[in-house]
CSV table of C-alpha atoms and ligand atoms in Angstrom, one decimal:
chain,number,residue,atom,x,y,z
A,1,MET,CA,-28.0,4.6,-2.6
A,2,LYS,CA,-27.1,4.4,-6.3
A,3,THR,CA,-23.4,4.2,-7.2
A,4,SER,CA,-24.0,6.2,-10.4
A,5,GLU,CA,-25.8,9.0,-8.6
A,6,ILE,CA,-23.1,9.4,-5.9
A,7,MET,CA,-20.3,9.2,-8.5
A,8,ALA,CA,-22.0,11.9,-10.6
A,9,LYS,CA,-22.1,14.2,-7.6
A,10,LEU,CA,-18.5,13.5,-6.7
A,11,GLN,CA,-17.3,14.0,-10.2
A,12,ALA,CA,-18.9,17.4,-10.3
A,13,LYS,CA,-17.4,18.3,-6.9
A,14,HIS,CA,-13.9,17.0,-7.5
A,15,PRO,CA,-13.3,17.2,-11.3
A,16,GLY,CA,-10.1,15.6,-12.6
A,17,GLU,CA,-9.4,13.7,-9.4
A,18,SER,CA,-9.2,10.5,-11.4
A,19,GLU,CA,-7.4,8.2,-8.9
A,20,TYR,CA,-9.7,9.2,-6.1
A,21,LEU,CA,-12.9,8.8,-8.2
A,22,GLN,CA,-11.6,5.4,-9.4
A,23,ALA,CA,-11.0,4.1,-5.8
A,24,VAL,CA,-14.4,5.3,-4.6
A,25,GLN,CA,-16.2,3.8,-7.6
A,26,GLU,CA,-14.6,0.4,-7.0
A,27,VAL,CA,-15.8,0.3,-3.3
A,28,LEU,CA,-19.3,1.7,-4.0
A,29,GLU,CA,-19.9,-0.9,-6.8
A,30,SER,CA,-19.0,-3.7,-4.3
A,31,ILE,CA,-21.0,-2.5,-1.4
A,32,GLU,CA,-24.2,-1.1,-3.1
A,33,GLU,CA,-26.3,-4.2,-2.5
A,34,VAL,CA,-25.3,-4.7,1.1
A,35,TYR,CA,-25.6,-1.0,1.9
A,36,ASN,CA,-29.2,-0.9,0.6
A,37,GLN,CA,-30.1,-3.7,3.0
A,38,HIS,CA,-29.3,-1.3,5.9
A,39,PRO,CA,-31.7,1.7,5.9
A,40,GLU,CA,-29.9,2.9,9.1
A,41,PHE,CA,-26.8,3.6,7.0
A,42,GLU,CA,-28.7,5.6,4.5
A,43,LYS,CA,-30.5,7.5,7.2
A,44,ALA,CA,-27.1,8.5,8.7
A,45,ARG,CA,-25.8,9.4,5.2
A,46,ILE,CA,-22.8,7.1,5.9
A,47,ILE,CA,-21.7,7.0,2.2
A,48,GLU,CA,-21.7,10.8,1.7
A,49,ARG,CA,-19.7,11.2,4.8
A,50,MET,CA,-17.3,8.3,4.3
A,51,VAL,CA,-16.1,9.3,0.8
A,52,GLU,CA,-14.8,12.7,2.0
A,53,PRO,CA,-11.6,13.0,4.1
A,54,GLU,CA,-12.2,14.4,7.6
A,55,ARG,CA,-9.3,16.8,7.0
A,56,ILE,CA,-6.4,17.6,4.6
A,57,TYR,CA,-3.3,19.6,5.6
A,58,THR,CA,-1.5,21.2,2.7
A,59,PHE,CA,1.9,22.8,3.3
A,60,ARG,CA,4.9,24.2,1.5
A,61,VAL,CA,8.3,22.5,2.0
A,62,THR,CA,11.3,24.7,1.2
A,63,TRP,CA,14.8,23.2,1.3
A,64,VAL,CA,18.3,23.8,-0.1
A,65,ASP,CA,19.9,21.4,-2.6
A,66,ASP,CA,23.6,20.4,-2.9
A,67,LYS,CA,24.2,23.3,-5.3
A,68,GLY,CA,22.9,25.8,-2.8
A,69,GLU,CA,19.8,26.4,-4.7
A,70,ILE,CA,16.4,26.8,-3.0
A,71,GLN,CA,13.8,24.3,-3.8
A,72,THR,CA,10.1,24.4,-3.0
A,73,ASN,CA,7.8,21.4,-2.9
A,74,LEU,CA,4.1,20.9,-2.0
A,75,ALA,CA,3.2,18.4,0.7
A,76,TYR,CA,0.0,17.0,2.2
A,77,ARG,CA,-1.4,14.9,5.0
A,78,VAL,CA,-4.9,13.5,4.3
A,79,GLN,CA,-6.6,12.5,7.6
A,80,PHE,CA,-9.3,10.4,6.0
A,81,ASN,CA,-11.2,8.6,8.6
A,82,SER,CA,-10.8,8.2,12.4
A,83,ALA,CA,-13.9,6.1,13.2
A,84,ILE,CA,-12.0,3.1,14.4
A,85,GLY,CA,-8.7,4.6,15.6
A,86,PRO,CA,-6.0,7.2,15.1
A,87,TYR,CA,-5.2,8.0,11.4
A,88,LYS,CA,-2.7,5.6,10.1
A,89,GLY,CA,-1.0,5.3,6.8
A,90,GLY,CA,2.2,6.0,4.9
A,91,LEU,CA,3.9,9.0,3.3
A,92,ARG,CA,4.6,8.9,-0.5
A,93,PHE,CA,7.5,11.0,-2.0
A,94,HIS,CA,7.0,10.9,-5.8
A,95,LYS,CA,7.0,13.6,-8.5
A,96,ALA,CA,3.4,12.6,-9.5
A,97,VAL,CA,1.9,13.1,-6.0
A,98,THR,CA,-1.3,15.2,-6.0
A,99,PRO,CA,-4.2,15.5,-3.5
A,100,SER,CA,-6.2,13.1,-5.7
A,101,MET,CA,-3.5,10.4,-5.4
A,102,LEU,CA,-3.3,10.9,-1.6
A,103,LYS,CA,-7.1,10.9,-1.3
A,104,PHE,CA,-7.4,7.6,-3.1
A,105,LEU,CA,-4.7,6.1,-0.9
A,106,GLY,CA,-6.2,7.5,2.3
A,107,PHE,CA,-9.6,6.1,1.2
A,108,GLU,CA,-8.2,2.7,0.5
A,109,GLN,CA,-6.2,2.8,3.7
A,110,THR,CA,-9.3,3.3,5.8
A,111,PHE,CA,-10.8,-0.1,4.6
A,112,LYS,CA,-7.5,-1.9,4.6
A,113,ASN,CA,-6.8,-0.8,8.2
A,114,ALA,CA,-10.3,-1.9,9.2
A,115,LEU,CA,-9.5,-5.4,7.7
A,116,THR,CA,-6.4,-5.8,9.8
A,117,THR,CA,-8.5,-6.3,13.0
A,118,LEU,CA,-6.4,-3.6,14.7
A,119,PRO,CA,-7.9,-0.2,15.9
A,120,MET,CA,-6.5,2.1,13.2
A,121,GLY,CA,-8.2,4.8,11.1
A,122,GLY,CA,-7.0,5.7,7.7
A,123,GLY,CA,-4.6,8.5,6.5
A,124,LYS,CA,-2.0,9.1,3.9
A,125,GLY,CA,0.5,11.9,3.1
A,126,GLY,CA,3.4,12.8,1.0
A,127,SER,CA,4.9,15.3,-1.4
A,128,ASP,CA,5.7,15.9,-5.0
A,129,PHE,CA,9.4,15.8,-4.0
A,130,ASP,CA,11.2,13.5,-6.5
A,131,PRO,CA,13.9,11.3,-4.8
A,132,VAL,CA,15.4,10.1,-8.1
A,133,GLY,CA,18.9,11.4,-8.5
A,134,LYS,CA,19.0,13.1,-5.0
A,135,SER,CA,22.0,12.7,-2.7
A,136,ASP,CA,21.5,11.3,0.9
A,137,ASP,CA,22.1,14.9,2.2
A,138,GLU,CA,19.4,16.3,0.0
A,139,ILE,CA,17.0,13.6,1.1
A,140,MET,CA,17.9,14.4,4.7
A,141,ARG,CA,17.3,18.1,4.3
A,142,PHE,CA,14.0,17.5,2.5
A,143,CYS,CA,12.8,15.1,5.2
A,144,GLN,CA,13.8,17.6,8.0
A,145,ALA,CA,12.0,20.5,6.3
A,146,PHE,CA,8.9,18.3,5.7
A,147,MET,CA,8.8,17.3,9.4
A,148,LEU,CA,9.2,21.0,10.5
A,149,GLU,CA,5.6,21.4,9.2
A,150,LEU,CA,4.1,18.0,9.7
A,151,TRP,CA,5.0,17.5,13.4
A,152,ARG,CA,2.1,19.6,14.8
A,153,CYS,CA,-0.4,17.5,12.8
A,154,ILE,CA,0.6,14.1,14.1
A,155,GLY,CA,0.9,12.2,17.4
A,156,PRO,CA,1.1,8.6,18.6
A,157,ASP,CA,-2.7,8.5,19.4
A,158,GLU,CA,-3.6,11.0,16.7
A,159,ASP,CA,-2.0,10.3,13.4
A,160,VAL,CA,0.9,7.8,12.8
A,161,PRO,CA,2.6,8.1,9.4
A,162,ALA,CA,5.0,5.4,7.9
A,163,GLY,CA,6.6,4.7,4.6
A,164,ASP,CA,5.2,4.2,1.1
A,165,VAL,CA,6.7,4.7,-2.4
A,166,GLY,CA,9.9,6.8,-2.0
A,167,VAL,CA,9.9,6.6,1.8
A,168,GLY,CA,11.7,3.7,3.4
A,169,GLY,CA,13.9,3.1,6.4
A,170,ARG,CA,16.4,5.9,5.6
A,171,GLU,CA,13.6,8.5,5.2
A,172,ILE,CA,11.8,7.4,8.3
A,173,GLY,CA,15.1,7.8,10.2
A,174,PHE,CA,15.5,11.4,9.1
A,175,LEU,CA,11.8,12.2,9.7
A,176,ASP,CA,11.7,10.6,13.2
A,177,GLY,CA,15.0,12.3,14.1
A,178,MET,CA,13.5,15.7,13.4
A,179,TYR,CA,10.3,14.8,15.2
A,180,ARG,CA,12.2,13.8,18.3
A,181,LYS,CA,14.1,17.1,18.3
A,182,LEU,CA,11.0,19.2,17.8
A,183,ALA,CA,8.7,17.3,20.2
A,184,ARG,CA,11.3,16.3,22.7
A,185,GLN,CA,9.6,12.9,22.9
A,186,TYR,CA,11.7,9.9,22.4
A,187,ASN,CA,9.5,6.9,22.7
A,188,THR,CA,6.4,8.1,21.0
A,189,GLY,CA,5.9,5.7,18.2
A,190,VAL,CA,4.7,8.6,16.1
A,191,LEU,CA,6.1,7.0,13.0
A,192,THR,CA,6.3,3.3,12.2
A,193,GLY,CA,9.0,1.6,10.1
A,194,LYS,CA,11.7,2.8,12.5
A,195,GLY,CA,15.2,1.3,12.8
A,196,MET,CA,15.5,-1.8,15.0
A,197,THR,CA,17.6,-0.1,17.7
A,198,TRP,CA,15.2,2.8,18.2
A,199,GLY,CA,11.7,1.5,18.4
A,200,GLY,CA,11.2,-0.3,15.1
A,201,SER,CA,9.6,-3.7,14.9
A,202,ILE,CA,11.5,-6.6,13.7
A,203,LEU,CA,10.1,-7.8,10.3
A,204,ARG,CA,8.3,-4.5,9.5
A,205,PRO,CA,10.5,-4.0,6.4
A,206,GLU,CA,9.6,-7.5,5.2
A,207,ALA,CA,6.0,-7.4,6.3
A,208,THR,CA,4.1,-6.1,3.2
A,209,GLY,CA,5.7,-8.7,1.0
A,210,TYR,CA,5.5,-11.5,3.6
A,211,GLY,CA,1.9,-10.8,4.3
A,212,ALA,CA,1.0,-10.8,0.6
A,213,LEU,CA,2.6,-14.2,0.1
A,214,TYR,CA,0.8,-15.6,3.2
A,215,PHE,CA,-2.5,-14.3,1.8
A,216,ALA,CA,-1.7,-15.8,-1.6
A,217,ASN,CA,-0.9,-19.2,-0.1
A,218,LEU,CA,-4.3,-19.2,1.8
A,219,ALA,CA,-6.2,-18.3,-1.3
A,220,LEU,CA,-4.4,-21.0,-3.3
A,221,LYS,CA,-5.0,-23.5,-0.5
A,222,LYS,CA,-8.7,-22.8,-0.8
A,223,ILE,CA,-8.7,-24.0,-4.4
A,224,GLY,CA,-6.4,-26.9,-3.7
A,225,LYS,CA,-3.1,-25.4,-4.9
A,226,SER,CA,0.0,-24.0,-3.3
A,227,LEU,CA,2.9,-21.6,-4.2
A,228,GLU,CA,5.4,-24.5,-4.3
A,229,GLY,CA,6.9,-24.7,-7.8
A,230,GLN,CA,4.9,-21.8,-9.3
A,231,LYS,CA,6.6,-19.3,-11.6
A,232,VAL,CA,5.8,-15.8,-10.4
A,233,SER,CA,6.5,-12.2,-11.5
A,234,LEU,CA,6.8,-9.1,-9.4
A,235,SER,CA,7.0,-5.5,-10.5
A,236,GLY,CA,9.3,-2.8,-9.2
A,237,PHE,CA,12.3,-3.6,-7.0
A,238,GLY,CA,11.5,-1.5,-3.9
A,239,ASN,CA,10.8,-2.5,-0.4
A,240,VAL,CA,7.5,-4.3,-1.2
A,241,ALA,CA,8.9,-6.4,-4.1
A,242,TRP,CA,12.0,-7.2,-2.0
A,243,GLY,CA,9.9,-8.7,0.9
A,244,ALA,CA,7.7,-10.5,-1.6
A,245,ALA,CA,10.7,-12.0,-3.4
A,246,LYS,CA,12.2,-13.3,-0.1
A,247,LYS,CA,9.0,-15.0,1.0
A,248,ALA,CA,8.1,-16.3,-2.5
A,249,LYS,CA,11.5,-18.0,-2.6
A,250,GLN,CA,11.1,-19.4,0.9
A,251,LEU,CA,7.7,-20.8,0.0
A,252,GLY,CA,9.1,-22.6,-3.0
A,253,ALA,CA,8.0,-20.3,-5.8
A,254,LYS,CA,10.4,-19.1,-8.6
A,255,VAL,CA,10.5,-15.3,-9.1
A,256,VAL,CA,11.3,-14.9,-12.8
A,257,ALA,CA,10.8,-11.1,-13.3
A,258,ILE,CA,11.2,-7.8,-11.6
A,259,SER,CA,10.9,-4.4,-13.2
A,260,GLY,CA,11.5,-0.7,-13.0
A,261,PRO,CA,10.4,2.5,-14.8
A,262,ASP,CA,13.2,1.7,-17.4
A,263,GLY,CA,12.0,-1.8,-18.3
A,264,VAL,CA,11.9,-5.5,-17.1
A,265,CYS,CA,14.6,-7.9,-15.9
A,266,GLU,CA,13.8,-11.5,-16.7
A,267,ILE,CA,15.5,-14.1,-14.5
A,268,LYS,CA,14.9,-17.4,-16.1
A,269,ASP,CA,16.4,-19.6,-13.4
A,270,GLY,CA,14.7,-17.7,-10.6
A,271,ILE,CA,15.9,-14.9,-8.3
A,272,THR,CA,18.8,-15.8,-6.0
A,273,ASP,CA,19.4,-14.5,-2.4
A,274,GLU,CA,22.3,-12.4,-3.7
A,275,MET,CA,19.9,-10.7,-6.2
A,276,ILE,CA,17.3,-10.1,-3.5
A,277,ASP,CA,20.0,-8.4,-1.4
A,278,TYR,CA,21.0,-6.3,-4.4
A,279,MET,CA,17.5,-4.9,-4.7
A,280,LEU,CA,18.2,-3.0,-1.5
A,281,VAL,CA,21.4,-1.5,-3.0
A,282,MET,CA,19.5,-0.5,-6.1
A,283,ARG,CA,16.9,1.3,-4.1
A,284,SER,CA,19.3,3.2,-1.9
A,285,SER,CA,21.3,4.3,-5.0
A,286,ASN,CA,18.3,6.6,-5.9
A,287,ARG,CA,18.9,5.7,-9.6
A,288,ASN,CA,15.5,3.9,-10.0
A,289,LYS,CA,16.9,1.7,-12.8
A,290,VAL,CA,16.2,-2.1,-12.8
A,291,GLU,CA,18.9,-2.4,-15.6
A,292,ASP,CA,21.4,-2.3,-12.7
A,293,MET,CA,20.4,-5.9,-11.8
A,294,ALA,CA,21.4,-7.1,-15.3
A,295,THR,CA,24.7,-5.2,-15.1
A,296,LYS,CA,25.5,-6.8,-11.8
A,297,PHE,CA,24.4,-10.3,-12.8
A,298,PRO,CA,25.2,-10.6,-16.5
A,299,GLY,CA,23.6,-13.6,-18.2
A,300,LYS,CA,21.4,-14.4,-15.2
A,301,ALA,CA,19.2,-11.3,-15.3
A,302,VAL,CA,18.3,-10.1,-18.8
A,303,PHE,CA,17.1,-6.6,-19.2
A,304,THR,CA,14.6,-5.5,-21.9
A,305,PRO,CA,14.0,-1.7,-22.0
A,306,GLY,CA,10.5,-0.3,-22.1
A,307,LYS,CA,8.7,-3.6,-21.2
A,308,LYS,CA,6.7,-4.5,-18.1
A,309,SER,CA,6.9,-7.6,-16.0
A,310,TRP,CA,3.5,-8.7,-17.5
A,311,CYS,CA,5.1,-9.9,-20.8
A,312,VAL,CA,7.0,-12.6,-19.0
A,313,PRO,CA,5.2,-16.0,-18.9
A,314,VAL,CA,4.2,-17.0,-15.3
A,315,ASP,CA,1.6,-18.8,-13.3
A,316,ILE,CA,1.0,-16.0,-10.9
A,317,ALA,CA,1.6,-12.2,-11.1
A,318,PHE,CA,2.1,-9.9,-8.2
A,319,PRO,CA,1.9,-6.2,-9.2
A,320,SER,CA,4.0,-4.5,-6.5
A,321,ALA,CA,5.0,-1.1,-7.7
A,322,PHE,CA,2.4,1.6,-8.4
A,323,GLN,CA,-1.3,2.3,-9.1
A,324,ASN,CA,-2.8,1.3,-12.4
A,325,GLU,CA,0.4,-0.5,-13.5
A,326,LEU,CA,-1.5,-3.4,-14.9
A,327,SER,CA,-3.9,-2.7,-17.8
A,328,LYS,CA,-6.6,-4.9,-19.5
A,329,ALA,CA,-4.1,-5.5,-22.4
A,330,ASP,CA,-1.5,-6.6,-19.8
A,331,ALA,CA,-4.1,-9.0,-18.2
A,332,GLU,CA,-4.9,-10.4,-21.6
A,333,GLU,CA,-1.2,-11.0,-22.3
A,334,LEU,CA,-0.7,-12.6,-18.9
A,335,LYS,CA,-3.6,-15.0,-19.6
A,336,LYS,CA,-2.3,-15.8,-23.1
A,337,ASN,CA,1.0,-16.8,-21.5
A,338,GLY,CA,-0.6,-19.1,-19.0
A,339,CYS,CA,-1.1,-16.9,-15.9
A,340,TRP,CA,-4.1,-17.9,-13.8
A,341,ALA,CA,-3.8,-15.7,-10.6
A,342,VAL,CA,-3.0,-12.1,-9.9
A,343,PHE,CA,-2.5,-10.9,-6.3
A,344,GLU,CA,-2.3,-7.1,-6.2
A,345,ILE,CA,0.4,-5.9,-3.7
A,346,SER,CA,0.5,-2.3,-4.9
A,347,ASN,CA,-2.3,-0.1,-3.9
A,348,MET,CA,-4.9,-0.1,-6.8
A,349,GLY,CA,-2.2,-1.7,-9.0
A,350,CYS,CA,-4.7,-2.9,-11.6
A,351,GLN,CA,-6.9,-0.7,-13.7
A,352,ALA,CA,-10.7,-1.1,-13.3
A,353,ASP,CA,-11.3,-2.7,-16.7
A,354,ALA,CA,-8.4,-5.1,-16.1
A,355,ILE,CA,-10.0,-6.3,-12.8
A,356,HIS,CA,-13.4,-6.8,-14.5
A,357,TRP,CA,-11.8,-8.7,-17.4
A,358,MET,CA,-9.8,-11.0,-15.1
A,359,GLN,CA,-12.9,-11.7,-13.0
A,360,HIS,CA,-14.8,-12.8,-16.2
A,361,ASN,CA,-11.9,-14.7,-17.7
A,362,GLY,CA,-11.0,-17.2,-15.1
A,363,ILE,CA,-8.1,-15.4,-13.4
A,364,LEU,CA,-8.2,-15.5,-9.6
A,365,PHE,CA,-7.8,-11.9,-8.5
A,366,ALA,CA,-7.3,-10.4,-5.0
A,367,PRO,CA,-7.1,-6.6,-4.4
A,368,GLY,CA,-4.3,-4.7,-2.7
A,369,LYS,CA,-6.3,-3.6,0.3
A,370,ALA,CA,-6.5,-7.2,1.4
A,371,VAL,CA,-3.2,-8.6,-0.1
A,372,ASN,CA,-0.9,-5.8,1.1
A,373,ALA,CA,-2.4,-5.2,4.5
A,374,GLY,CA,0.4,-7.0,6.3
A,375,GLY,CA,2.5,-3.9,6.1
A,376,VAL,CA,0.2,-1.6,7.9
A,377,ALA,CA,-0.8,-4.5,10.3
A,378,THR,CA,2.8,-4.9,11.3
A,379,SER,CA,3.0,-1.1,11.7
A,380,GLY,CA,0.1,-1.6,14.2
A,381,LEU,CA,2.2,-4.2,16.0
A,382,GLU,CA,5.0,-1.7,16.1
A,383,MET,CA,2.7,0.8,17.8
A,384,THR,CA,1.7,-1.8,20.3
A,385,GLN,CA,5.3,-2.7,21.1
A,386,ASN,CA,6.1,1.1,21.5
A,387,ALA,CA,3.2,1.6,23.8
A,388,GLU,CA,4.3,-1.4,25.9
A,389,HIS,CA,7.9,-0.2,25.9
A,390,ILE,CA,9.0,-3.7,24.7
A,391,SER,CA,10.3,-5.4,21.6
A,392,TRP,CA,8.9,-8.7,20.4
A,393,THR,CA,10.9,-11.5,18.8
A,394,ALA,CA,10.8,-12.2,15.1
A,395,ASP,CA,8.7,-15.3,15.9
A,396,GLU,CA,6.1,-13.4,17.8
A,397,VAL,CA,5.8,-10.7,15.1
A,398,ASP,CA,5.6,-13.3,12.3
A,399,ARG,CA,3.0,-15.4,14.2
A,400,ASN,CA,0.8,-12.2,14.7
A,401,LEU,CA,1.3,-11.2,11.0
A,402,HIS,CA,0.3,-14.7,9.9
A,403,ASN,CA,-2.8,-14.7,12.1
A,404,ILE,CA,-3.8,-11.3,10.9
A,405,MET,CA,-3.5,-12.3,7.2
A,406,ALA,CA,-5.5,-15.4,8.0
A,407,ALA,CA,-8.2,-13.2,9.6
A,408,ILE,CA,-8.3,-10.9,6.5
A,409,HIS,CA,-8.6,-13.9,4.2
A,410,GLU,CA,-11.4,-15.3,6.4
A,411,GLN,CA,-13.3,-12.0,6.2
A,412,CYS,CA,-12.9,-12.0,2.4
A,413,VAL,CA,-14.3,-15.5,2.2
A,414,LYS,CA,-17.2,-14.6,4.6
A,415,PHE,CA,-18.3,-11.5,2.7
A,416,GLY,CA,-17.2,-12.5,-0.8
A,417,THR,CA,-18.3,-16.1,-1.4
A,418,GLN,CA,-20.7,-16.2,-4.3
A,419,PRO,CA,-23.7,-18.5,-4.9
A,420,ASP,CA,-21.5,-20.8,-7.1
A,421,GLY,CA,-19.0,-21.2,-4.3
A,422,HIS,CA,-16.1,-19.1,-5.7
A,423,VAL,CA,-14.7,-16.2,-3.7
A,424,ASP,CA,-15.0,-12.6,-5.1
A,425,TYR,CA,-12.1,-11.2,-3.2
A,426,VAL,CA,-12.8,-7.6,-4.3
A,427,LYS,CA,-16.3,-7.7,-2.9
A,428,GLY,CA,-15.2,-9.6,0.2
A,429,ALA,CA,-12.5,-7.1,1.1
A,430,ASN,CA,-14.6,-4.0,0.3
A,431,ILE,CA,-17.8,-5.2,2.2
A,432,ALA,CA,-15.8,-6.5,5.2
A,433,GLY,CA,-13.9,-3.2,5.5
A,434,PHE,CA,-16.9,-1.0,4.8
A,435,MET,CA,-19.2,-2.8,7.4
A,436,LYS,CA,-16.7,-2.2,10.2
A,437,VAL,CA,-16.1,1.5,9.5
A,438,ALA,CA,-19.8,2.1,8.8
A,439,GLN,CA,-20.9,0.5,12.0
A,440,ALA,CA,-18.4,2.5,14.0
A,441,MET,CA,-19.5,5.8,12.4
A,442,LEU,CA,-23.2,4.9,13.1
A,443,GLU,CA,-22.5,4.3,16.7
A,444,GLN,CA,-20.5,7.5,17.1
A,445,GLY,CA,-23.4,9.7,15.9
A,446,ILE,CA,-23.4,12.6,13.5
A,447,ILE,CA,-20.0,14.2,13.9
B,501,LIG,N1,2.2,2.5,2.9
B,501,LIG,C1,1.8,1.2,3.4
B,501,LIG,C2,0.4,0.9,3.0
B,501,LIG,O1,0.0,1.3,1.9
B,501,LIG,C3,2.0,1.1,4.9
B,501,LIG,C4,1.3,2.1,5.8
B,501,LIG,C5,1.7,2.0,7.3
B,501,LIG,O2,2.5,1.1,7.6
B,501,LIG,O3,1.2,2.8,8.0
B,501,LIG,O4,-0.4,0.3,3.6
């Protein structure tokens, strides 16, 4: 297998699908050498099969806004790979959603889920519905109309969606409510991220951020450091950044920046618990403006319009908002200001040339599919609790999450340790995830 040949064919077949092609390229580059040591993979054409989704549903969602006007959105569910379990992965509601975006996310999800040690395949879905500026009623009506179509494509042992950008606890509530009504099934665990009183797992809202910080701590421990006393920046202020801020603070780090599409908020003295709670209020307002933090905490949070978190001097940066949010120029600025580690919590948060640059310029880098896997892993734990008809305690969930992040870190070290002893986390995560999925596909024959 040659990455360049496979990529040329994919580019011709899927022109313009830039995010999808970027995600595939990153994985193929990492695994090429290992793949070529396994002629049985090549014989079964594993790569050609693995890069294409098994199935994509496309559907129209029509709903009525508060003015009584009829709105139409496009929606999708990409069932990417079921070799190691039912399709599993979130739903993204964002105006920029396209099949390319969901294919990249479904592809990444397949390897991420393989890393979690749990039996989950990869999927992703969503819509070009833009939640910004919508009322709660409009969000409910959209979620209900969306589920009217989606419900026949999913099931607790078939495909289990969850949240992602633009889909949090409120949206999962509206989606699950409609699913229950349509399917007349009330303990199915067909969605994860549910409310605590109706089948949700304790700590699921926090899990992506908590898991990321556990992973970072393990990677730092490996090089004789810790999070204690480090200055860190996050991007965004959504569910992921919220959980990461909470755990970073608990582990003794100082969060000095969060951001939004409107700019960055610098918090020189470190984020407080009150500010962390306020992130939730900001998200549910649907305004999508980080400036609101500075308005609420004048003098403590200072807003600069049009800037990203990466201009604030830190030791460690945690991209936690959206794909390609950190460019090579951002990486250079971070390094100039003293940053020495970047842990990607967003899916594909760093551009390809930024990753290459960081890896060659002494910045410790770990990719989203390893760092952010605690979210979907805890979704897997929610599925287990639903199947057992039981709720675990916070301690139990946290212990499991911690063990899973440690197992993911171990796999990265196993497959990513280079001859000079340093760990290439990109290679490690990609090879570990790939080997598991490839082996399962091989054993299941040509299907
Ligand atoms: N959207 C999250 C992710 O990118 C969570 C998916 C899930 O819980 O199924 O992994």
